Short mmCIF file of C-alpha atoms and ligand atoms in Angstrom, two decimals:
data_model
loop_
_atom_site.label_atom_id
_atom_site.label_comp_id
_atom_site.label_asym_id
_atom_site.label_seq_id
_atom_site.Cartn_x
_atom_site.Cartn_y
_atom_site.Cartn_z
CA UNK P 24 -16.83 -8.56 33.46
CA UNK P 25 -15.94 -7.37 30.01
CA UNK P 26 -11.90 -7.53 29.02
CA UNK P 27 -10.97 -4.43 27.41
CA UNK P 28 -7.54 -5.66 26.82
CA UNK P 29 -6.23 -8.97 25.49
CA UNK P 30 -5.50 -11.59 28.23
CA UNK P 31 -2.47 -11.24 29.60
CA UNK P 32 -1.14 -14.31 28.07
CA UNK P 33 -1.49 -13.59 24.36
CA UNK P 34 0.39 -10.14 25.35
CA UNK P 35 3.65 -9.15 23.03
CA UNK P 36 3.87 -6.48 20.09
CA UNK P 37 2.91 -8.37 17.70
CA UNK P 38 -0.69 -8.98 19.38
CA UNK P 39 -0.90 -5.45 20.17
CA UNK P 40 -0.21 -4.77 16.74
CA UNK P 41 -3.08 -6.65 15.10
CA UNK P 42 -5.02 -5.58 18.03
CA UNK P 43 -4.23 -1.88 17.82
CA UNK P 44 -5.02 -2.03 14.40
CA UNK P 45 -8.47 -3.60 14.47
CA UNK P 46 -9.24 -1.44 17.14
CA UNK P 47 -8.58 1.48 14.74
CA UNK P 48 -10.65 0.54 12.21
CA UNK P 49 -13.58 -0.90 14.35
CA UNK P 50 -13.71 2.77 15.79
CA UNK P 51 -13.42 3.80 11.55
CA UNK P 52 -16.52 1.98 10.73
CA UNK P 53 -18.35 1.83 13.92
CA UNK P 54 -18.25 -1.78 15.10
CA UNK P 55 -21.20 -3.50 16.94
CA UNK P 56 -19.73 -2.59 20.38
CA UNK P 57 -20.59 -6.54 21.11
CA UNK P 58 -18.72 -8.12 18.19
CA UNK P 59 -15.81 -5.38 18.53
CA UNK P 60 -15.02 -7.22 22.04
CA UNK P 61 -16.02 -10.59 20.43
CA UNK P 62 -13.16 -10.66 17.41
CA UNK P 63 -10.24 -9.51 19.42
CA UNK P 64 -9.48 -12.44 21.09
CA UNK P 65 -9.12 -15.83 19.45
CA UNK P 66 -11.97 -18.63 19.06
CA UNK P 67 -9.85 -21.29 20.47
CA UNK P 68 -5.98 -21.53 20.94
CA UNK P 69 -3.89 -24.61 21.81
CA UNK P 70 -0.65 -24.82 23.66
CA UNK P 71 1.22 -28.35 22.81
CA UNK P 72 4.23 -30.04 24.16
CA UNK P 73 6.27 -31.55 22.07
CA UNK P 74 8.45 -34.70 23.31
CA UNK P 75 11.07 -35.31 20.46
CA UNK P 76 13.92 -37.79 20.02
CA UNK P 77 17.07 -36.43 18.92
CA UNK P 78 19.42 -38.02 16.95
CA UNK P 79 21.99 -37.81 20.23
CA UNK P 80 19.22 -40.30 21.72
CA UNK P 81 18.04 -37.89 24.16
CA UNK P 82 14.37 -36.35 24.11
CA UNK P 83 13.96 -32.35 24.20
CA UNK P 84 10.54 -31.08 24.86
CA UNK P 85 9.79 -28.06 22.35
CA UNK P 86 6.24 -25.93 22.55
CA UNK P 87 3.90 -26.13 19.70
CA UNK P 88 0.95 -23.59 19.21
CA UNK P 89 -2.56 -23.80 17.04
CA UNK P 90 -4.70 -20.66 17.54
CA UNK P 91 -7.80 -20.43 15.71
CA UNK P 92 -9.03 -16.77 15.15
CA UNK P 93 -12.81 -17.14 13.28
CA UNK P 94 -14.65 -19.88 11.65
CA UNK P 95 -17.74 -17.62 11.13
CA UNK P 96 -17.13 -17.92 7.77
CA UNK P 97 -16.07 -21.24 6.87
CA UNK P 98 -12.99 -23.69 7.89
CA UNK P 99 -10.48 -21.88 9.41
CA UNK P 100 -6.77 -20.97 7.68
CA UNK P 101 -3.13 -20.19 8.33
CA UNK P 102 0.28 -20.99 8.10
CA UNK P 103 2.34 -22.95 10.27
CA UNK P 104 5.59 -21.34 11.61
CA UNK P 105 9.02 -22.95 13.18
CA UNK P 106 11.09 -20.16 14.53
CA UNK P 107 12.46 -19.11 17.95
CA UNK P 108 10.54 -16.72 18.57
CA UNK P 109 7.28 -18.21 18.08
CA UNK P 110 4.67 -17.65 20.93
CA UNK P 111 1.49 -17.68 21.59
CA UNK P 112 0.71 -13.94 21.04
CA UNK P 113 2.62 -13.59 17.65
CA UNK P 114 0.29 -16.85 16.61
CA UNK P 115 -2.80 -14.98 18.03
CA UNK P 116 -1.90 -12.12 15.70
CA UNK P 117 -1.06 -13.91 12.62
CA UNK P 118 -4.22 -15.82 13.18
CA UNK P 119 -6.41 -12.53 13.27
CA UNK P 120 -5.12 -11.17 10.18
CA UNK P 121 -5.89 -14.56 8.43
CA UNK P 122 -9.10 -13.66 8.83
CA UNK P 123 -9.43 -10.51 7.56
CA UNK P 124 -7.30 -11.67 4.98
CA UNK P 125 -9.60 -14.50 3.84
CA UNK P 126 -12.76 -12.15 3.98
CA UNK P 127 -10.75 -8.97 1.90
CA UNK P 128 -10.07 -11.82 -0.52
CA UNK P 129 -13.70 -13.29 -0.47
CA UNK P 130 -12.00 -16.83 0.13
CA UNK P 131 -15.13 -19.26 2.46
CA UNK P 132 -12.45 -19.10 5.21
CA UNK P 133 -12.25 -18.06 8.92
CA UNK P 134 -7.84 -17.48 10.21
CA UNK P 135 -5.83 -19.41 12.08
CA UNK P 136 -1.69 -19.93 12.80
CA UNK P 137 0.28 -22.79 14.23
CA UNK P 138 3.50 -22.16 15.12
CA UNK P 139 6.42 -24.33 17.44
CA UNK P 140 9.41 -22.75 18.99
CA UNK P 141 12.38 -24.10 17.48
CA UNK P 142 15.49 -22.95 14.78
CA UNK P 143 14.49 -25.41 11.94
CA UNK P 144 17.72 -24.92 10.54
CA UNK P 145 19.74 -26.89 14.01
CA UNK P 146 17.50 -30.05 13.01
CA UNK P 147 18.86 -33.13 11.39
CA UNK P 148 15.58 -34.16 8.99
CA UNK P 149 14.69 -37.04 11.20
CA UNK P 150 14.35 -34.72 13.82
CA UNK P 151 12.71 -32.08 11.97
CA UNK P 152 10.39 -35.18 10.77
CA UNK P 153 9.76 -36.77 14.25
CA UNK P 154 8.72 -33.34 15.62
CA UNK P 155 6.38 -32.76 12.85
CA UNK P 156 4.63 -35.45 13.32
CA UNK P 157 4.36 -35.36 17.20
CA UNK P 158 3.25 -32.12 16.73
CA UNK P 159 0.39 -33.19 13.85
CA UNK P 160 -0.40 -35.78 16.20
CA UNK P 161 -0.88 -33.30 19.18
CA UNK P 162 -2.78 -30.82 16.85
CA UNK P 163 -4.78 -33.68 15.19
CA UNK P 164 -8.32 -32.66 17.01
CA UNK P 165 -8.26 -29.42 15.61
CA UNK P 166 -7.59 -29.86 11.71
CA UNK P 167 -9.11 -31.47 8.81
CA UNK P 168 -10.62 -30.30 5.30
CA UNK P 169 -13.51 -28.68 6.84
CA UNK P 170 -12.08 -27.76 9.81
CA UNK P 171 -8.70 -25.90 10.06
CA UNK P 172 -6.43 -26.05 7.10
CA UNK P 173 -2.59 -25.47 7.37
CA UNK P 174 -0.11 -24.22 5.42
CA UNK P 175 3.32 -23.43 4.88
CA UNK P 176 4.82 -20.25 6.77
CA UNK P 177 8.58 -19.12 8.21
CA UNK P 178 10.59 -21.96 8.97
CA UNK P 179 8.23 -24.63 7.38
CA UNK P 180 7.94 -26.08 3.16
CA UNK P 181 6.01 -28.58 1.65
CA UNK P 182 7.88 -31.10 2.84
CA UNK P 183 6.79 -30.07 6.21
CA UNK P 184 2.86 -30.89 4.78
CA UNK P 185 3.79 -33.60 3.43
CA UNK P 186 4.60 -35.20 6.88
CA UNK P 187 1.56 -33.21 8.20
CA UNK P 188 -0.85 -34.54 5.49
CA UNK P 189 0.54 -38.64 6.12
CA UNK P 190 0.39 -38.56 9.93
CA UNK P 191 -3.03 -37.04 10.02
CA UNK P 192 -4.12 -39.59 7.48
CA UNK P 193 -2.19 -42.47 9.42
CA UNK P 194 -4.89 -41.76 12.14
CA UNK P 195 -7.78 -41.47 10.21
CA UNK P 196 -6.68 -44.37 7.87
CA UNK P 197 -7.10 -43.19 4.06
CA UNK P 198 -5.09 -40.19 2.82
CA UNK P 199 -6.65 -36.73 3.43
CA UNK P 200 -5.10 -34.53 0.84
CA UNK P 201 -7.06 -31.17 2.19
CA UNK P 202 -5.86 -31.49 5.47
CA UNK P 203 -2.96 -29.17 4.39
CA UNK P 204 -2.50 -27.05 1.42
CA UNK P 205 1.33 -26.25 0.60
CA UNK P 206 1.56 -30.30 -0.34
CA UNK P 207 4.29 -31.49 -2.54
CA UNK P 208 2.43 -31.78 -5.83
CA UNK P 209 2.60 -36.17 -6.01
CA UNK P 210 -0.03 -35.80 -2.73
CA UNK P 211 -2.17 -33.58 -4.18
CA UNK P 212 0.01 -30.34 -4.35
CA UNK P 213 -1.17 -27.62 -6.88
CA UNK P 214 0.70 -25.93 -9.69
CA UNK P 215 1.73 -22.24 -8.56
CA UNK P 216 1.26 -22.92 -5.52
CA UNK P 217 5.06 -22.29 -4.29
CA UNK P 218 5.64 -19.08 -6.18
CA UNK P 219 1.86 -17.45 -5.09
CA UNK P 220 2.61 -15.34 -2.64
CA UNK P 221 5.16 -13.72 -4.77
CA UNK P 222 3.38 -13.70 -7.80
CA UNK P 223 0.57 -12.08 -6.23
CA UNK P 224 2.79 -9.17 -4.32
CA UNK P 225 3.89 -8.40 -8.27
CA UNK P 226 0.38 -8.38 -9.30
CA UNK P 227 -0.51 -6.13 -6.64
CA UNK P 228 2.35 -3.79 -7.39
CA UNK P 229 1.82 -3.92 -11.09
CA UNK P 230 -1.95 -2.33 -10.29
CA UNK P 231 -0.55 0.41 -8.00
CA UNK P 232 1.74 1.13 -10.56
CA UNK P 233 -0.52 1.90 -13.39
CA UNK P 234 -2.96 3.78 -10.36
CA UNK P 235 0.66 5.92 -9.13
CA UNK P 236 1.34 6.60 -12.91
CA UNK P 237 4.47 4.49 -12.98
CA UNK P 238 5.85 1.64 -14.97
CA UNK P 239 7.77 -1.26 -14.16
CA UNK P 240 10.76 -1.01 -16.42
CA UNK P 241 11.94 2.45 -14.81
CA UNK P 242 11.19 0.41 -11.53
CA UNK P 243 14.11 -0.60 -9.00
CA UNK P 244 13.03 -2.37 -6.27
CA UNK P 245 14.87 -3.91 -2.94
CA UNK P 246 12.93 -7.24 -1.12
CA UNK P 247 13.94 -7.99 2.60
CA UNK P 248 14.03 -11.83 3.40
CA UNK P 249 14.94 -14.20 0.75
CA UNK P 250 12.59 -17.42 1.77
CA UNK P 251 9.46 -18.46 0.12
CA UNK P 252 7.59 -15.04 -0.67
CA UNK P 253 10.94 -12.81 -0.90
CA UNK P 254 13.19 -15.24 -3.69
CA UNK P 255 9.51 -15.57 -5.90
CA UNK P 256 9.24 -11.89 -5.23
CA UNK P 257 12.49 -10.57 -6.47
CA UNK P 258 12.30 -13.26 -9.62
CA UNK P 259 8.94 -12.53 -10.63
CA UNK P 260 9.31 -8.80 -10.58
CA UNK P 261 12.52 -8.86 -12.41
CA UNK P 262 10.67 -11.33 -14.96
CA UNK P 263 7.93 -8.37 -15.44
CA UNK P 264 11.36 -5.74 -16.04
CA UNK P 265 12.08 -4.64 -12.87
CA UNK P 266 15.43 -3.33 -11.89
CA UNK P 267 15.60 -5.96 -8.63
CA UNK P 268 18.32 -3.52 -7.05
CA UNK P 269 18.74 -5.56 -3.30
CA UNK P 270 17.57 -8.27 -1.64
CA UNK P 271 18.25 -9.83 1.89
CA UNK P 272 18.08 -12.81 4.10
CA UNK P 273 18.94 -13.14 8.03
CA UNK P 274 22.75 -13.49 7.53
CA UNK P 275 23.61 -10.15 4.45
CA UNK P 276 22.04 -7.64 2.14
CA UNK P 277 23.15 -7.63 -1.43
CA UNK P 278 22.92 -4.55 -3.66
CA UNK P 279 23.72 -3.66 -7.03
CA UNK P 280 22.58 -0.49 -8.00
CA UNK P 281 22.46 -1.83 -11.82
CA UNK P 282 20.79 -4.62 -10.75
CA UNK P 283 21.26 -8.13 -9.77
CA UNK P 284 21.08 -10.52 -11.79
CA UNK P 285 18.13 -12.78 -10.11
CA UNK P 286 18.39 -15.90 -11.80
CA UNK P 287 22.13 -16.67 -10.92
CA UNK P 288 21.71 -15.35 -7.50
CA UNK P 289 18.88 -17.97 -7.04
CA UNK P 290 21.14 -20.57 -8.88
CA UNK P 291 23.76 -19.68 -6.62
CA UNK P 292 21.81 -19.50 -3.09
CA UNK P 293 20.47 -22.81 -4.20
CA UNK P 294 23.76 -24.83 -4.94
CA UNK P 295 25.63 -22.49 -1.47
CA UNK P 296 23.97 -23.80 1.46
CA UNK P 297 21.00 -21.35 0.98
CA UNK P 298 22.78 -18.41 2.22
CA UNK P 299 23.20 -14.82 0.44
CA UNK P 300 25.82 -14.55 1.89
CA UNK P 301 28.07 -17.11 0.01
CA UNK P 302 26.76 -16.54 -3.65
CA UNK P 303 29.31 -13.68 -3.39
CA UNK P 304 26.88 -11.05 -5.69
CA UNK P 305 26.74 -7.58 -5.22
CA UNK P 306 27.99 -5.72 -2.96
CA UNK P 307 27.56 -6.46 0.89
CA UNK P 308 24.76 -4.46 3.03
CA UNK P 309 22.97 -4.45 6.21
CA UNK P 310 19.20 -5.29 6.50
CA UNK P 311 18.64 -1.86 7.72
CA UNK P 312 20.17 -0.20 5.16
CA UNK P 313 18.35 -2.18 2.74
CA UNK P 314 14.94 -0.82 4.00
CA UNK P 315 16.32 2.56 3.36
CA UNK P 316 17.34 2.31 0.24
CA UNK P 317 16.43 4.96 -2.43
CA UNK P 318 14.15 2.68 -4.76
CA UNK P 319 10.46 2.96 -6.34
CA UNK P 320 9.39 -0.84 -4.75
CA UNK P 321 10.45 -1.77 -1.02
CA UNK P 322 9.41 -5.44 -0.15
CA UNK P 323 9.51 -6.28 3.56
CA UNK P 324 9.19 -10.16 3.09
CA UNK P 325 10.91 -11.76 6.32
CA UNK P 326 9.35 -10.74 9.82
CA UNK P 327 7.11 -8.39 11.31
CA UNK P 328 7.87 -5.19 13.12
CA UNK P 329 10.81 -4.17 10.59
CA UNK P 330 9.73 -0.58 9.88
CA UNK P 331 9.36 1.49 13.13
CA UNK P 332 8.98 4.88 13.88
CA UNK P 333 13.22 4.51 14.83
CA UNK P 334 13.46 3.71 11.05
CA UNK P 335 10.60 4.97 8.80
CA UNK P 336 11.43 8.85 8.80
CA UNK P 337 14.30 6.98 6.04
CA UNK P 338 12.27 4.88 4.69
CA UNK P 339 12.75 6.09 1.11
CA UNK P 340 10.48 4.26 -1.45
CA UNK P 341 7.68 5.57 -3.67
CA UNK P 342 5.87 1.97 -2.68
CA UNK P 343 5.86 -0.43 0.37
CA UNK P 344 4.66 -3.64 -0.76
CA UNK P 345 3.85 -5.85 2.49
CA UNK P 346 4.95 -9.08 1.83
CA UNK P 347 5.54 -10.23 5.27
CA UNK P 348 2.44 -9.96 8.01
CA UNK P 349 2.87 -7.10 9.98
CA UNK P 350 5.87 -5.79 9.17
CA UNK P 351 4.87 -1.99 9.89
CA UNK P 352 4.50 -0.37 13.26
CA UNK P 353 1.07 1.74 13.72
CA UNK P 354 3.60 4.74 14.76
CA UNK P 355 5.63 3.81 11.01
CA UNK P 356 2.22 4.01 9.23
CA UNK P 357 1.78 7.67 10.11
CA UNK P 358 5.13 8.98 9.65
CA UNK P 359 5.38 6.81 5.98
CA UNK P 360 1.50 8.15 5.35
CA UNK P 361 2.92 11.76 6.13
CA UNK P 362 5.93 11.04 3.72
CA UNK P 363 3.33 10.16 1.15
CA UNK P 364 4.44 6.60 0.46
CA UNK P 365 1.58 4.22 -1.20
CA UNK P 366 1.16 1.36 0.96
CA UNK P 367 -0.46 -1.75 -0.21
CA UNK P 368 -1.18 -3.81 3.44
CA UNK P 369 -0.02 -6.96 4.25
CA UNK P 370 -3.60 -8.83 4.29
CA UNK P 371 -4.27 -7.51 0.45
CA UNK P 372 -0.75 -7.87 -0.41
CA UNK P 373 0.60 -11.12 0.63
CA UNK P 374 -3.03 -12.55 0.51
CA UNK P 375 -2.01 -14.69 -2.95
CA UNK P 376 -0.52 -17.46 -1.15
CA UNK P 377 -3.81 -18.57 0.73
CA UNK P 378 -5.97 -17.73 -2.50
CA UNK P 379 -3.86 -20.24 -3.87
CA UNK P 380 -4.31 -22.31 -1.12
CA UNK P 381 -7.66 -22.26 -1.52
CA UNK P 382 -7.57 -23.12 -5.42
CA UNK P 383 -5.40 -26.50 -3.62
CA UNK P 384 -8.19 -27.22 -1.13
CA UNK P 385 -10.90 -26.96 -3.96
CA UNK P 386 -8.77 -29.16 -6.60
CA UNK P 387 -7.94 -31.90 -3.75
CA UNK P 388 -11.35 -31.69 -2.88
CA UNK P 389 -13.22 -32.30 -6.36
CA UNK P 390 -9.90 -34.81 -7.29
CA UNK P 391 -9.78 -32.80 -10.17
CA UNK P 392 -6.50 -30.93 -11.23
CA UNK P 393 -6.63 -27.52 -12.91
CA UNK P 394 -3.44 -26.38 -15.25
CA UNK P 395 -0.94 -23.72 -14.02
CA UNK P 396 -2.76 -20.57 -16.29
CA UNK P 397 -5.72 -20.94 -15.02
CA UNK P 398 -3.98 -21.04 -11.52
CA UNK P 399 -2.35 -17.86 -12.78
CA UNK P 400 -5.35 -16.23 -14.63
CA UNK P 401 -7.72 -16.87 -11.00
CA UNK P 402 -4.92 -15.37 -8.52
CA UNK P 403 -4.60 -12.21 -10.77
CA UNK P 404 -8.58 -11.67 -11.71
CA UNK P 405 -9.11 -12.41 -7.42
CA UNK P 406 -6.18 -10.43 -6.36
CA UNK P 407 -6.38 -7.37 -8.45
CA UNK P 408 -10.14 -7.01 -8.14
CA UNK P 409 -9.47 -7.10 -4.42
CA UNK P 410 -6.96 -4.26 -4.91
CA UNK P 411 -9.15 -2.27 -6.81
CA UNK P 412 -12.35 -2.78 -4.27
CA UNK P 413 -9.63 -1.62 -1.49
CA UNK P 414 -8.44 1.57 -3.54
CA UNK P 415 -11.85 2.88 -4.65
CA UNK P 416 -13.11 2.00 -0.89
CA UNK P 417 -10.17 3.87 0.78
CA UNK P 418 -10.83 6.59 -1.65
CA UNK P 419 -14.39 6.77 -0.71
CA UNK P 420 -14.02 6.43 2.93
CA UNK P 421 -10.39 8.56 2.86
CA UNK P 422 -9.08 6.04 4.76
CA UNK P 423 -5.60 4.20 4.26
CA UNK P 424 -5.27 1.24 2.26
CA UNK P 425 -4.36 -0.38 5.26
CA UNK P 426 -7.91 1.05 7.36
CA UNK P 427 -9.61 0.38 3.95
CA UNK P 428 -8.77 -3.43 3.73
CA UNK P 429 -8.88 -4.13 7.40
CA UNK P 430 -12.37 -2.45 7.48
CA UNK P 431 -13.90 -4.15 4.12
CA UNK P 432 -12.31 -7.54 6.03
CA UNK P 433 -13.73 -6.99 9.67
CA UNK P 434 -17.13 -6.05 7.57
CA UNK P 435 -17.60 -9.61 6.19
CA UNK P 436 -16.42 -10.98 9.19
CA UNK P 437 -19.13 -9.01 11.15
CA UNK P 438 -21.71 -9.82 8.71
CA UNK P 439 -21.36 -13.50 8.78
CA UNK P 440 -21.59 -13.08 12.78
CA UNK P 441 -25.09 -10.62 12.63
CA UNK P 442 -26.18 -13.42 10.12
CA UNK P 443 -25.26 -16.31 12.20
CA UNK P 444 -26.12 -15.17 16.10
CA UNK P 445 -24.54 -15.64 19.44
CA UNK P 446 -24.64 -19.55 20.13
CA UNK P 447 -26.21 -20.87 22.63
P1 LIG M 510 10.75 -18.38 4.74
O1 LIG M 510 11.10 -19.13 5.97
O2 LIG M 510 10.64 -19.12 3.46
O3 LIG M 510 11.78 -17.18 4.53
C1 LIG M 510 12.06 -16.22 5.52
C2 LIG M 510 13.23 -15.37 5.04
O4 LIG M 510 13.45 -14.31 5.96
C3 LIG M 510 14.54 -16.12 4.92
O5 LIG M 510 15.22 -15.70 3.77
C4 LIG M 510 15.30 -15.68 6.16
O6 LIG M 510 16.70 -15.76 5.99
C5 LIG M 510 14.83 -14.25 6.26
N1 LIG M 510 15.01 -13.68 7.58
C6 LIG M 510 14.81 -14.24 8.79
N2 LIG M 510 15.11 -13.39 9.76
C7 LIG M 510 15.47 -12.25 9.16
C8 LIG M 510 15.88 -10.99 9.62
N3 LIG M 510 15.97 -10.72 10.93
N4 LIG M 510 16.17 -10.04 8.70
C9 LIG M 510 16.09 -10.31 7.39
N5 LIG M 510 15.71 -11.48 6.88
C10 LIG M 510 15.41 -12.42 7.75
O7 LIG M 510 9.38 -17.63 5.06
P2 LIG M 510 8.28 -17.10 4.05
O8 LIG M 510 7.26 -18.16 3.88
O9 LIG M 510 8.92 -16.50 2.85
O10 LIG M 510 7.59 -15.94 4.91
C11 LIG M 510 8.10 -14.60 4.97
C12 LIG M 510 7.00 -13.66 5.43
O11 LIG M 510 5.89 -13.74 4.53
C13 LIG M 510 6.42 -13.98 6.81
O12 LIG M 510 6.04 -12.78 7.43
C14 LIG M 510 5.19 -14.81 6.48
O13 LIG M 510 4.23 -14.80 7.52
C15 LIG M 510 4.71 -14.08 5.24
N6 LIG M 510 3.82 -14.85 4.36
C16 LIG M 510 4.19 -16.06 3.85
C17 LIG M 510 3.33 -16.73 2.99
C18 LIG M 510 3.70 -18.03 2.34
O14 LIG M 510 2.94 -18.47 1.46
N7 LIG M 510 4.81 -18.66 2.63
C19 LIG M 510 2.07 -16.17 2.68
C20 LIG M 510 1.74 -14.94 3.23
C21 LIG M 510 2.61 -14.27 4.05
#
């Protein structure tokens, strides 16, 4: 029996999503029928229960995922999410585009996600600790160095590897620095590791920039989600002249049409409880009306499945810069393609964060430490030659950027497959 859809059980949009999408560009580029059923469904996935003592004394049982996607290529990669909404199909999803993600970028990696369902934010740090590490623990035959490397996603920071990295190495018995990238920098953290994801979405944007004809200091630009990749984003492209004119987290929008002044705002959201909301700058908006603001840069960097065809007809940006995975609907991509917006995809745009990652795993594993501009100089000369390989492909092929990246991915992927053979 061949399964033309995806089992039942990793069903939900966000599955479909990364699903609907390869299927579009495996029909694009004519995909080995074989290998087209093959990379649609995960390797191996992993549903965990977590028992966890609260600091009440009672135990409450949360659910902890670890889906691995492909290893054709090397160890697999991904993130590790906490949020309530975590399941096994958004994992599944965010662990396919890992691997596209890793090929576009040329990194020796397969994808992968690990997720648990559970608000971070309602957890004392004992608890937040004690569930780590039960869920490290349950996850332990999965990872290592040259196995399945995790990282830092929604919800989750490097103090998250840190407990990661010490209860994997409790079990083995000597510390394991590449067991996690992410790491606090005293464990074997790298420089620029924290701000990569943002610094590469700026890169990116910079080259589509000079290919649009535009330049960054008549830019404005609005970022959704104020976390890890959205704060680095709105900093770093007001550091390269930007006019950063809103950003956004999951309680209020700010906007300032002049601009906001980043570096108090993060000041601010630091010292406030880490809410926009209470570093009282700008004026107050909604997240919606953020993503349809009139600006030159939008910056989806919280969740996916923001910009819908309900929404993107007012979508109103010269540039949608993907920070977040998956934050655009199939049915968005088509009216935003018809509006002529320049879309640089999620697994090309957002990809800086694991090619940093991967400049961690390679410095943990030769114990040798590299300084942060040559961090800086790699990410830009991997990312932007990525970019341009994308742009001159989509050209060729008049495809999207987003068919053109998936397609040069899924091609790498499928060669390392042809190369390797169906085991047994
Ligand atoms: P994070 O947890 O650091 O930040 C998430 C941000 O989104 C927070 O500011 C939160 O308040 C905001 N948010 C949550 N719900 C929201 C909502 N409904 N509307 C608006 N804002 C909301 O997470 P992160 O690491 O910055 O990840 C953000 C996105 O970037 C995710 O899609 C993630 O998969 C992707 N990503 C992250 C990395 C990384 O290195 N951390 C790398 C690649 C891609």
């Amino acid at each position: 029996m061949t399964m033309r859809e995806p089992a039942h059980e990793l069903d939900n949009p966000t599955f479909r999503l990364a699903v609907a999408q390869f299927d579009q560009a495996a029909e694009a580029m004519n995909l080995d029928p074989n290998l087209r059923e093959r990379l649609k469904l995960p390797e191996r996935s992993l549903i965990v229960s977590l028992p966890t003592r609260m600091d009440d004394g009672t135990v409450k049982v949360f659910t902890g995922y670890r889906v691995q996607h492909d290893s054709a290529r090397g160890p697999s990669k991904g993130g590790i999410r906490y949020h309530l909404d975590v399941s096994l199909g958004e994992v599944a999803a965010l662990a396919m585009w890992m691997t596209w993600k890793c090929a576009l970028a040329g990194l020796p990696y397969g994808g992968a996600k690990g997720g648990v369902r559970v608000a971070p934010e309602r957890l004392s740090r004992g608890e937040l600790q004690r569930l780590t590490r039960r869920y490290a623990a349950e996850i332990f035959p999965l990872i290592g160095p040259d196995k399945d490397v995790p990282a830092p996603d929604v919800g989750t920071n490097a103090q998250v590897m840190a407990w990661i990295m010490d209860t994997y190495s409790q079990q083995v018995g000597f510390a394991v620095p590449g067991v996690v990238t992410g790491k606090p920098l005293s464990i074997g953290g790298s420089l620029g590791r924290e701000e990569a994801t943002g610094r590469g979405v700026v890169y990116v944007t910079l080259e589509a920039m000079k290919h649009l004809g535009l330049e960054i200091t008549k830019a404005t630009v609005a970022v959704q989600g104020f976390g890890n990749v959205g704060s680095n984003t709105a900093r770093i492209m007001a550091e390269a002249g930007a006019r950063v004119i809103a950003v956004s987290d999951h309680s209020v929008g700010l906007y300032n049409a002049k601009g906001l002044e980043i570096p108090e705002l993060l000041r601010r959201y630091h010292t406030n409880g880490h809410s926009l909301r209470d570093t009282k700058m700008g004026d107050w908006i909604s997240n919606e009306e953020l993503l349809e603001l009139d600006c030159t840069v939008l910056v989806p960097a919280a969740l996916s499945e923001q910009i819908t065809e309900k929404n993107a007809s007012k979508v109103r940006c010269r540039l949608l810069v993907e920070g977040a995975n998956g934050p655009t609907t199939l049915e968005a991509d088509q009216i935003l393609a018809d509006k002529g917006v320049f879309i640089i995809p999620d697994i090309l745009a957002n990809s800086g964060g694991v090619i940093v990652s991967y400049f961690e795993w390679v410095q943990d594993a030769q114990r040798f430490f590299w300084k942060e501009a040559d961090i800086r100089d790699r990410l830009h000369e991997i990312i932007t030659a990525a970019f341009h390989r994308t742009l001159e492909f989509s050209k060729a092929q008049q495809a999207t950027m987003r068919m053109a990246a998936l397609m040069s991915g899924i091609d790498k992927v499928a060669q390392a497959h042809l190369a390797r053979g169906l085991y047994p």
